[in-house]
Amino acid sequence: MSTLEAYNMAFKNGLELEDDVVLEEMKLGESTEWDSIGHMTLIAEIEDAFDVYIDSDEMTEFHSYQSGIALLQRLGVDIRS
Amino acid sequence: MTLFQTLEQYTDREAVYADRSYTYGEMLEVGDSICQEVGERALVFCLCANRVESLFGYVGFIRGRVVPVLLDADIPAEQLQKLMERYEPTHVWAPESRDDLANALDAYYGYGGYALFETGATVHHELHEELALLLTTSGSTGSPKLVRLTYNNLSANATSIINYLDIDQTDKPITTLPMNYSYGLSIINSHLLKGATIILTDRSIVQKEFWELCRAEQATTFGGVPFHYEMLKRLKFEAYDLPSLKKLTQAGGKLDPTLANHFATICEKKGIQFFIMYGQTEATARMSYLPDRMHAEKAGSIGIAIPGGTLSLRDEAGNDIKDANVTGELVYQGDNVSFGYATSLADLAKSDDNHGVLRTGDMAYRDEDGYFFIVGRMKRMIKLYGSRISLDEVEALLREHGHDCVCAGEDDQLYVYTLQDDVARIQKIIKEQIKVKGVRVMQIDEIPRNSFGKIRYAALPKRELVTT
């Protein structure tokens, strides 16, 4: 599985998404599935999938599909298909 | 006298900070005009988000003696429709962006992003003269069961909360809870009554914008259910520099003792007062509190009754338990105990069923010093992220959608068991109708039952059994 697939999988599992959801449009607090409860599950999924630790500041700055990719990049994970 | 009747004294003070600052004068003018549009005393629905529109509408309705049912602004259309058929409100104060309302109803009045939809209901509501407000009982199952709260209930609970939390004009709560949830509403009521400023935001504590707002507007207090405190721990709240913060409150379920201890220690270091509280919508909001600095000595306790209330314990025969350390049903007595429930329009005319006494359904004991400790629940209820959910109601909702299931669980964990191959469909219904997360739906071969045919809930699996 590529890192992109793993990233997408973390979103689908963490936020309990249907298959037809456009992941690239997901935004914290705006997409109904991505509320604070979903956020905590998503963070845990991503940490597990990539074996990283997301700290407090990073957690509050992670608010969109894209910003998560940028965050992982900073943590040394290159998201690619 | 109704709650909020005396808010004119604060006319020039700041009532709300949302996208900008709003004075009490502006809030009352807008609120009163929304209410005047409704006209005579009637039943309305007020769809709530942490926005000025829903807050002002609520304040106006209460002042003008129009009775609102407070609902979540995102309530699924199907659930809203059913509630409208059952209670026949004359108006719905809701976001104008709701297609289900905008396509079906006319609206002649609006404020901000909200519109006052007219339902065309011609029914004359027989409303008991003391009835002020209706809140839903349980989470988001769409149950039509409402709690009937009076003007006196609201005043009594707000006054008591002001008293034990020592709330004054300088307090500045920032919203973390929905205003249609009794705990969230009680924070609003108690602070408005003292002329304080409320920072209204729909942002959550996992968002940077929340903390920026908290800092910029110098929030002094917020409340949280256990889940909020789990998140705060994960967010390393102890490292946050928020000098304006003076008081934290917790309710909406039992806080894990380790977490309680963690926050008691942090708060003491930071000079923040920390209050653990207990309540139910049936008692307007709050019934007990654990005074700040008692956490170490009385860990795990819900504390003592709020000012003006009494807590007692009853045994199975209904007798008062006088001795310490004996478990019985927790009973609360006070002016904040609601009139009772409503499940139909006709119930809104009913008078007081409870007479100031509420059987909480929680099992508890009292220690030698008079502090209460909850040990369990009598009914099949769990708390999901602060909201009470009846397992029977979840089963009923699924049955309505054609799925025969058994539900079990504990706080923040709901398990749904099915004998059919319909797990995915059940998950979909739960997501769309109840909107809760972390629900585990499992297909099992057989429902474990005892010889009387009663379900043995404890024998249900917590995880999918992997067969190899």
Coordinates of C-alpha atoms in Angstrom, one line a residue:
Chain A
M1 CA 0.0 0.0 0.0
S2 CA 1.3 3.4 -0.9
T3 CA 1.5 6.2 1.6
L4 CA -1.3 8.0 -0.1
E5 CA -3.5 5.0 0.1
A6 CA -2.6 4.6 3.8
Y7 CA -3.4 8.3 4.3
N8 CA -6.8 8.0 2.6
M9 CA -7.5 4.9 4.6
A10 CA -6.8 6.7 7.8
F11 CA -9.3 9.4 6.8
K12 CA -12.0 6.8 5.9
N13 CA -11.5 4.8 9.1
G14 CA -10.9 7.8 11.4
L15 CA -13.9 9.8 10.2
E16 CA -16.1 6.8 9.3
L17 CA -16.6 8.1 5.7
E18 CA -18.6 6.6 2.9
D19 CA -16.8 5.7 -0.3
D20 CA -18.2 8.5 -2.3
V21 CA -16.9 11.3 -0.1
V22 CA -14.3 13.6 -1.8
L23 CA -11.4 13.4 0.7
E24 CA -9.7 16.4 -0.8
E25 CA -12.6 18.6 0.2
M26 CA -12.7 17.5 3.9
K27 CA -12.3 20.4 6.4
L28 CA -12.3 20.2 10.2
G29 CA -15.5 21.8 11.6
E30 CA -17.1 22.1 8.2
S31 CA -17.5 18.6 7.0
T32 CA -20.1 17.0 9.2
E33 CA -18.0 13.8 9.7
W34 CA -15.0 15.8 10.8
D35 CA -15.9 17.1 14.2
S36 CA -13.8 17.2 17.3
I37 CA -14.6 13.5 18.1
G38 CA -13.7 12.5 14.6
H39 CA -10.5 14.6 14.8
M40 CA -9.2 12.7 17.8
T41 CA -9.9 9.3 16.0
L42 CA -8.3 10.6 12.8
I43 CA -5.2 11.7 14.7
A44 CA -4.9 8.3 16.3
E45 CA -5.4 6.5 12.9
I46 CA -2.7 8.6 11.3
E47 CA -0.3 8.1 14.2
D48 CA -0.8 4.4 13.9
A49 CA -0.5 4.2 10.2
F50 CA 2.7 6.2 9.9
D51 CA 4.2 5.5 13.3
V52 CA 4.5 9.2 14.1
Y53 CA 3.6 11.4 17.1
I54 CA 1.4 14.5 16.4
D55 CA 1.9 17.1 19.1
S56 CA -0.5 19.6 20.5
D57 CA 0.3 22.5 18.2
E58 CA 0.2 20.2 15.1
M59 CA -3.1 18.8 16.2
T60 CA -4.8 22.2 16.3
E61 CA -3.2 23.3 13.0
F62 CA -4.3 20.2 11.1
H63 CA -7.6 21.2 9.7
S64 CA -7.8 20.0 6.1
Y65 CA -6.9 17.0 3.9
Q66 CA -4.0 19.0 2.5
S67 CA -2.7 20.4 5.7
G68 CA -2.4 16.8 7.0
I69 CA -0.2 16.0 4.1
A70 CA 2.0 19.0 4.8
L71 CA 2.1 18.0 8.5
L72 CA 3.2 14.5 7.7
Q73 CA 5.9 15.9 5.3
R74 CA 7.3 17.8 8.2
L75 CA 7.3 14.6 10.3
G76 CA 9.3 12.9 7.5
V77 CA 6.5 11.0 5.8
D78 CA 6.2 11.6 2.1
I79 CA 2.6 11.1 0.9
R80 CA 2.7 9.8 -2.6
S81 CA 0.7 7.3 -4.7
Chain B
M1 CA -41.4 36.7 36.6
T2 CA -39.7 35.2 33.6
L3 CA -35.9 34.8 33.3
F4 CA -34.2 37.7 31.5
Q5 CA -36.8 40.2 32.5
T6 CA -34.2 42.4 34.2
L7 CA -31.6 42.4 31.5
E8 CA -32.3 46.0 30.5
Q9 CA -30.2 47.1 33.4
Y10 CA -27.1 45.9 31.4
T11 CA -28.1 47.7 28.1
D12 CA -24.8 49.3 27.4
R13 CA -22.7 46.3 28.5
E14 CA -21.3 43.7 26.0
A15 CA -23.6 40.7 26.0
V16 CA -21.9 38.6 23.3
Y17 CA -18.7 38.5 21.3
A18 CA -19.1 36.5 18.1
D19 CA -18.0 37.9 14.8
R20 CA -18.1 41.3 16.6
S21 CA -19.2 42.7 19.9
Y22 CA -23.0 42.9 20.6
T23 CA -24.4 44.9 23.6
Y24 CA -27.3 43.7 25.8
G25 CA -29.3 46.5 24.2
E26 CA -28.8 45.1 20.7
M27 CA -29.5 41.5 21.9
L28 CA -32.8 42.5 23.5
E29 CA -33.9 44.6 20.6
V30 CA -33.3 41.8 18.1
G31 CA -34.6 39.1 20.4
D32 CA -37.8 41.0 21.3
S33 CA -38.5 41.7 17.7
I34 CA -38.2 38.0 16.7
C35 CA -40.6 37.2 19.5
Q36 CA -43.0 39.9 18.4
E37 CA -43.1 38.5 15.0
V38 CA -44.5 35.3 16.5
G39 CA -47.0 37.3 18.3
E40 CA -49.1 35.7 21.0
R41 CA -47.9 32.9 23.4
A42 CA -47.4 29.9 21.2
L43 CA -45.1 26.9 20.7
V44 CA -42.1 27.5 18.4
F45 CA -39.0 25.5 17.4
C46 CA -35.6 27.3 17.9
L47 CA -32.8 25.6 16.0
C48 CA -29.6 26.2 17.8
A49 CA -26.0 26.7 17.0
N50 CA -23.5 28.8 18.9
R51 CA -24.5 31.9 16.8
V52 CA -26.0 35.1 17.8
E53 CA -29.2 34.4 15.8
S54 CA -30.2 31.4 17.8
L55 CA -29.1 33.0 21.1
F56 CA -31.0 36.2 20.5
G57 CA -34.1 34.2 19.4
Y58 CA -34.0 32.1 22.5
V59 CA -33.6 35.2 24.8
G60 CA -36.5 36.9 23.0
F61 CA -38.8 33.9 23.2
I62 CA -38.2 33.5 26.9
R63 CA -38.7 37.2 27.6
G64 CA -41.9 37.3 25.5
R65 CA -43.4 34.1 27.0
V66 CA -43.3 32.3 23.7
V67 CA -42.3 28.7 24.4
P68 CA -39.4 27.4 22.3
V69 CA -38.3 23.8 21.8
L70 CA -34.5 24.0 21.5
L71 CA -33.1 21.7 18.8
D72 CA -29.8 21.2 17.1
A73 CA -29.5 23.4 14.0
D74 CA -28.2 20.3 12.1
I75 CA -31.0 18.0 13.2
P76 CA -31.8 15.6 10.3
A77 CA -34.7 16.7 8.1
E78 CA -36.6 13.5 8.8
Q79 CA -36.4 13.9 12.6
L80 CA -37.4 17.6 12.4
Q81 CA -40.4 16.7 10.3
K82 CA -41.6 14.1 12.7
L83 CA -41.3 16.5 15.6
M84 CA -43.1 19.2 13.7
E85 CA -46.0 16.8 13.0
R86 CA -46.2 15.8 16.6
Y87 CA -45.9 19.3 18.3
E88 CA -47.2 21.6 15.5
P89 CA -45.1 24.7 16.2
T90 CA -46.4 27.9 14.7
H91 CA -42.9 29.0 13.7
V92 CA -39.4 27.6 13.3
W93 CA -36.5 29.9 13.9
A94 CA -33.8 28.3 11.9
P95 CA -30.9 28.9 9.5
E96 CA -32.3 30.1 6.2
S97 CA -29.9 27.7 4.5
R98 CA -32.0 24.7 5.6
D99 CA -33.5 23.4 2.3
D100 CA -36.1 21.2 4.0
L101 CA -37.6 24.4 5.6
A102 CA -36.9 26.9 2.9
N103 CA -38.5 24.8 0.2
A104 CA -41.6 24.0 2.1
L105 CA -42.4 27.1 4.3
D106 CA -42.7 30.8 4.0
A107 CA -40.6 33.2 6.0
Y108 CA -41.3 36.9 6.3
Y109 CA -38.8 37.8 8.9
G110 CA -35.1 37.2 9.1
Y111 CA -32.0 38.3 11.1
G112 CA -28.4 37.4 10.1
G113 CA -28.5 34.0 8.5
Y114 CA -31.7 33.0 10.2
A115 CA -35.3 33.1 9.1
L116 CA -38.6 32.8 11.0
F117 CA -40.4 30.1 9.0
E118 CA -44.2 30.0 9.4
T119 CA -45.6 26.5 9.5
G120 CA -49.2 27.5 8.9
A121 CA -50.2 25.5 12.0
T122 CA -53.7 26.6 13.0
V123 CA -53.8 24.7 16.2
H124 CA -54.2 26.7 19.4
H125 CA -51.5 25.5 21.8
E126 CA -52.8 24.8 25.3
L127 CA -49.7 25.8 27.2
H128 CA -49.5 25.6 30.9
E129 CA -48.9 29.2 32.1
E130 CA -45.7 28.4 33.9
L131 CA -44.2 26.4 30.9
A132 CA -41.1 28.3 29.6
L133 CA -39.0 25.9 27.6
L134 CA -38.7 22.4 26.2
L135 CA -35.5 20.5 25.9
T136 CA -34.9 17.0 24.4
T137 CA -34.1 14.3 26.8
S138 CA -31.6 12.1 25.2
G139 CA -28.8 12.7 22.8
S140 CA -29.8 12.7 19.2
T141 CA -32.0 9.6 18.7
G142 CA -34.8 12.0 17.5
S143 CA -36.9 10.9 20.5
P144 CA -40.0 13.1 20.7
K145 CA -39.7 13.0 24.5
L146 CA -39.2 16.5 25.9
V147 CA -38.5 17.9 29.3
R148 CA -41.0 20.6 30.4
L149 CA -39.1 23.4 32.2
T150 CA -40.8 26.4 33.8
Y151 CA -39.7 30.0 34.3
N152 CA -39.2 29.3 37.9
N153 CA -37.0 26.2 37.1
L154 CA -34.7 28.4 34.9
S155 CA -34.4 31.2 37.4
A156 CA -33.8 28.8 40.4
N157 CA -31.1 26.8 38.7
A158 CA -29.3 29.9 37.2
T159 CA -29.4 31.7 40.6
S160 CA -28.0 28.7 42.4
I161 CA -25.2 28.2 39.8
I162 CA -24.3 31.9 40.1
N163 CA -24.1 31.4 43.8
Y164 CA -21.8 28.4 44.0
L165 CA -19.6 29.3 41.1
D166 CA -19.6 33.0 42.3
I167 CA -20.3 34.3 38.8
D168 CA -20.2 38.1 38.3
Q169 CA -20.0 40.6 35.5
T170 CA -16.3 40.1 34.9
D171 CA -16.7 36.4 34.0
K172 CA -16.4 35.6 30.3
P173 CA -17.4 32.1 29.2
I174 CA -16.4 30.8 25.8
T175 CA -18.8 28.2 24.4
T176 CA -17.7 24.6 24.1
L177 CA -21.1 23.0 24.2
P178 CA -24.3 23.3 22.1
M179 CA -26.8 25.7 23.6
N180 CA -29.7 23.3 23.1
Y181 CA -27.9 21.0 25.5
S182 CA -28.9 21.7 29.1
Y183 CA -25.3 22.1 30.4
G184 CA -24.4 24.5 27.6
L185 CA -27.6 26.5 28.1
S186 CA -27.1 26.7 31.9
I187 CA -23.7 28.4 31.3
I188 CA -25.5 31.0 29.0
N189 CA -28.4 31.5 31.4
S190 CA -26.3 32.0 34.5
H191 CA -23.9 34.4 32.9
L192 CA -26.5 36.6 31.1
L193 CA -28.3 37.0 34.4
K194 CA -25.2 38.6 35.9
G195 CA -24.6 40.8 32.8
A196 CA -21.5 39.0 31.8
T197 CA -20.2 38.6 28.2
I198 CA -20.5 35.3 26.4
I199 CA -18.0 34.4 23.7
L200 CA -20.0 32.5 21.1
T201 CA -18.1 30.2 18.8
D202 CA -18.9 27.0 16.8
R203 CA -15.2 26.2 16.8
S204 CA -14.1 23.3 18.9
I205 CA -11.1 23.0 21.3
V206 CA -9.2 21.0 18.7
Q207 CA -9.1 24.0 16.4
K208 CA -6.4 26.7 16.6
E209 CA -9.0 29.4 16.1
F210 CA -10.8 28.4 19.3
W211 CA -7.6 29.1 21.4
E212 CA -6.8 32.3 19.5
L213 CA -10.3 33.5 20.3
C214 CA -10.0 32.4 23.9
R215 CA -6.8 34.4 24.2
A216 CA -7.9 37.5 22.2
E217 CA -11.2 37.9 24.0
Q218 CA -9.7 36.8 27.4
A219 CA -12.1 34.0 28.2
T220 CA -12.3 33.3 32.0
T221 CA -14.2 30.0 31.9
F222 CA -15.5 27.1 29.9
G223 CA -17.2 23.8 30.5
G224 CA -16.6 20.4 29.2
V225 CA -17.9 16.8 29.2
P226 CA -15.5 14.0 29.9
F227 CA -14.5 13.8 26.3
H228 CA -13.4 17.4 26.3
Y229 CA -11.1 16.7 29.2
E230 CA -9.6 13.7 27.3
M231 CA -8.9 16.0 24.4
L232 CA -7.5 18.7 26.6
K233 CA -5.1 16.2 28.1
R234 CA -4.1 15.0 24.6
L235 CA -3.6 18.7 23.6
K236 CA -1.3 19.2 26.6
F237 CA -3.5 21.8 28.2
E238 CA -1.0 22.1 31.0
A239 CA 1.4 23.9 28.6
Y240 CA -1.1 26.4 27.4
D241 CA -0.6 30.0 28.6
L242 CA -4.0 31.4 29.1
P243 CA -3.7 33.9 32.0
S244 CA -7.3 35.0 31.7
L245 CA -8.7 31.6 32.5
K246 CA -10.0 31.4 36.1
K247 CA -12.6 28.6 36.2
L248 CA -13.2 25.3 34.5
T249 CA -16.3 23.2 35.0
Q250 CA -17.0 19.6 34.1
A251 CA -20.4 17.7 33.9
G252 CA -22.1 15.4 31.4
G253 CA -20.9 12.1 32.8
K254 CA -18.3 10.7 35.2
L255 CA -14.8 11.9 34.6
D256 CA -12.3 9.2 34.8
P257 CA -10.6 9.5 38.2
T258 CA -7.1 9.7 36.7
L259 CA -8.2 12.5 34.4
A260 CA -10.0 14.2 37.3
N261 CA -6.8 14.1 39.4
H262 CA -4.7 15.3 36.4
F263 CA -6.8 18.4 35.9
A264 CA -7.2 19.1 39.6
T265 CA -3.5 19.2 39.9
I266 CA -2.9 21.3 36.8
C267 CA -5.7 23.8 37.7
E268 CA -4.3 24.2 41.2
K269 CA -0.9 25.0 39.8
K270 CA -2.3 27.5 37.3
G271 CA -4.6 29.2 39.8
I272 CA -7.7 27.9 38.0
Q273 CA -10.7 26.8 40.0
F274 CA -12.0 23.4 38.9
F275 CA -15.6 22.3 39.5
I276 CA -16.9 18.8 38.9
M277 CA -20.6 18.8 38.7
Y278 CA -23.6 16.5 38.3
G279 CA -26.9 17.2 36.7
Q280 CA -29.7 16.2 34.4
T281 CA -32.0 18.0 32.0
E282 CA -34.9 16.9 34.2
A283 CA -33.5 19.2 36.8
T284 CA -33.0 22.1 34.3
A285 CA -29.2 21.4 34.4
R286 CA -27.3 21.1 37.7
M287 CA -28.0 19.2 40.9
S288 CA -24.6 18.9 42.7
Y289 CA -21.0 20.2 42.6
L290 CA -17.7 19.2 44.1
P291 CA -16.2 22.4 45.5
D292 CA -12.9 23.4 44.2
R293 CA -9.9 22.0 46.1
M294 CA -11.9 19.1 47.4
H295 CA -10.7 16.8 44.6
A296 CA -7.9 15.0 46.4
E297 CA -10.0 14.4 49.5
K298 CA -13.2 13.4 47.7
A299 CA -11.9 11.9 44.5
G300 CA -14.7 10.4 42.4
S301 CA -17.5 12.3 44.2
I302 CA -20.2 14.3 42.6
G303 CA -20.0 16.5 45.7
I304 CA -22.9 18.1 47.5
A305 CA -26.3 19.5 46.5
I306 CA -26.3 22.9 44.8
P307 CA -27.6 25.8 47.0
G308 CA -31.3 25.5 47.3
G309 CA -31.4 21.8 46.6
T310 CA -31.2 18.6 48.6
L311 CA -29.9 15.2 47.7
S312 CA -31.1 12.1 49.4
L313 CA -31.0 8.3 48.9
R314 CA -33.9 5.8 48.8
D315 CA -33.9 2.1 49.2
E316 CA -35.9 -0.3 47.1
A317 CA -38.9 0.1 49.4
G318 CA -38.8 3.8 48.9
N319 CA -37.5 4.6 52.4
D320 CA -34.9 7.3 53.1
I321 CA -31.5 5.9 53.7
K322 CA -30.0 7.7 56.6
D323 CA -26.7 5.8 57.1
A324 CA -23.5 6.5 55.4
N325 CA -22.0 4.2 52.8
V326 CA -25.3 2.5 51.9
T327 CA -26.3 2.5 48.2
G328 CA -29.7 3.5 47.0
E329 CA -31.4 5.6 44.3
L330 CA -30.3 9.2 44.3
V331 CA -33.2 11.6 44.7
Y332 CA -33.0 15.3 44.2
Q333 CA -35.3 18.0 45.6
G334 CA -35.3 21.6 44.5
D335 CA -37.0 24.4 42.6
N336 CA -35.1 23.4 39.5
V337 CA -36.9 20.1 39.1
S338 CA -38.9 20.2 35.9
F339 CA -42.7 19.7 35.7
G340 CA -42.0 16.4 33.9
Y341 CA -42.0 15.1 30.3
A342 CA -44.0 15.7 27.3
T343 CA -44.5 13.3 24.5
S344 CA -47.5 15.0 22.8
L345 CA -49.0 18.4 22.2
A346 CA -51.6 17.7 24.9
D347 CA -48.9 17.2 27.5
L348 CA -47.9 20.8 27.2
A349 CA -51.0 21.8 29.1
K350 CA -50.2 19.5 32.0
S351 CA -49.2 20.8 35.4
D352 CA -46.4 19.7 37.7
D353 CA -45.9 15.9 37.7
N354 CA -42.8 15.9 39.9
H355 CA -43.6 18.4 42.7
G356 CA -40.0 19.4 43.0
V357 CA -38.7 15.8 43.5
L358 CA -36.7 14.0 40.9
R359 CA -35.7 10.3 41.0
T360 CA -32.5 10.5 39.1
G361 CA -32.2 6.8 38.1
D362 CA -28.6 6.9 39.4
M363 CA -27.5 4.6 42.2
A364 CA -25.3 6.3 44.8
Y365 CA -24.1 6.4 48.4
R366 CA -23.1 9.2 50.8
D367 CA -20.0 9.2 52.8
E368 CA -19.6 10.2 56.5
D369 CA -19.0 13.8 55.5
G370 CA -22.2 14.0 53.3
Y371 CA -20.5 13.8 49.9
F372 CA -22.3 11.7 47.3
F373 CA -20.7 9.0 45.0
I374 CA -22.5 7.5 42.0
V375 CA -21.9 3.8 41.5
G376 CA -24.2 2.9 38.6
R377 CA -27.5 3.5 36.8
M378 CA -30.8 1.8 37.1
K379 CA -31.9 2.3 33.5
R380 CA -30.4 1.2 30.3
M381 CA -28.8 4.6 29.6
I382 CA -25.3 5.5 28.6
K383 CA -23.6 8.8 28.0
L384 CA -22.1 9.4 24.6
Y385 CA -19.8 12.4 24.6
G386 CA -21.9 14.0 27.3
S387 CA -25.3 13.3 25.9
R388 CA -27.6 10.7 27.5
I389 CA -28.7 8.0 25.1
S390 CA -31.3 5.4 26.0
L391 CA -30.2 2.0 24.6
D392 CA -33.9 1.1 24.2
E393 CA -34.5 4.2 22.1
V394 CA -31.6 3.3 19.8
E395 CA -33.1 -0.2 19.4
A396 CA -36.5 1.4 18.7
L397 CA -35.0 3.7 16.1
L398 CA -33.2 0.8 14.3
R399 CA -36.4 -1.2 14.4
E400 CA -38.3 1.6 12.8
H401 CA -35.8 1.4 9.9
G402 CA -36.3 -2.3 9.6
H403 CA -33.4 -3.7 11.7
D404 CA -33.9 -5.9 14.7
C405 CA -30.9 -5.2 17.0
V406 CA -29.8 -5.4 20.5
C407 CA -27.8 -2.5 22.0
A408 CA -25.4 -2.5 24.9
G409 CA -22.6 -0.4 26.1
E410 CA -21.0 1.8 28.6
D411 CA -20.1 5.5 28.6
D412 CA -18.7 6.6 25.3
Q413 CA -19.0 3.1 23.9
L414 CA -22.1 1.9 22.1
Y415 CA -22.4 -1.7 20.8
V416 CA -25.0 -2.8 18.4
Y417 CA -25.6 -6.5 17.7
T418 CA -27.5 -7.9 14.8
L419 CA -28.2 -11.5 13.6
Q420 CA -28.5 -10.4 10.0
D421 CA -25.9 -9.5 7.4
D422 CA -26.9 -5.8 7.6
V423 CA -23.9 -4.2 9.5
A424 CA -23.2 -1.7 6.8
R425 CA -26.8 -0.5 6.6
I426 CA -27.1 -0.2 10.3
Q427 CA -23.9 1.8 10.4
K428 CA -25.3 4.2 7.8
I429 CA -28.5 4.7 9.8
I430 CA -26.7 5.4 13.0
K431 CA -24.4 7.9 11.2
E432 CA -27.3 9.7 9.5
Q433 CA -29.9 9.6 12.3
I434 CA -28.0 9.6 15.5
K435 CA -24.8 11.2 14.3
V436 CA -22.6 9.5 16.9
K437 CA -19.1 8.2 16.5
G438 CA -17.4 5.2 17.8
V439 CA -20.3 2.8 17.5
R440 CA -19.4 -0.8 17.0
V441 CA -21.9 -2.8 15.0
M442 CA -21.4 -6.5 15.2
Q443 CA -23.0 -9.5 13.5
I444 CA -23.4 -12.4 16.0
D445 CA -24.9 -15.8 15.7
E446 CA -27.1 -15.8 18.6
I447 CA -28.4 -13.4 21.3
P448 CA -27.4 -14.8 24.7
R449 CA -30.5 -15.3 26.9
N450 CA -31.1 -16.7 30.3
S451 CA -33.7 -19.4 31.0
F452 CA -36.4 -16.7 31.4
G453 CA -35.6 -15.4 27.9
K454 CA -34.0 -12.2 29.2
I455 CA -31.0 -11.0 27.3
R456 CA -27.7 -11.5 29.1
Y457 CA -26.1 -8.2 28.1
A458 CA -22.9 -9.0 29.9
A459 CA -22.4 -12.1 27.8
L460 CA -22.4 -10.1 24.5
P461 CA -19.0 -9.8 22.9
K462 CA -17.1 -6.5 23.0
R463 CA -15.2 -7.4 19.8
E464 CA -15.9 -9.3 16.7
L465 CA -15.0 -12.9 17.4
V466 CA -12.3 -14.0 15.0
T467 CA -12.8 -17.6 13.9
T468 CA -9.8 -19.3 12.5

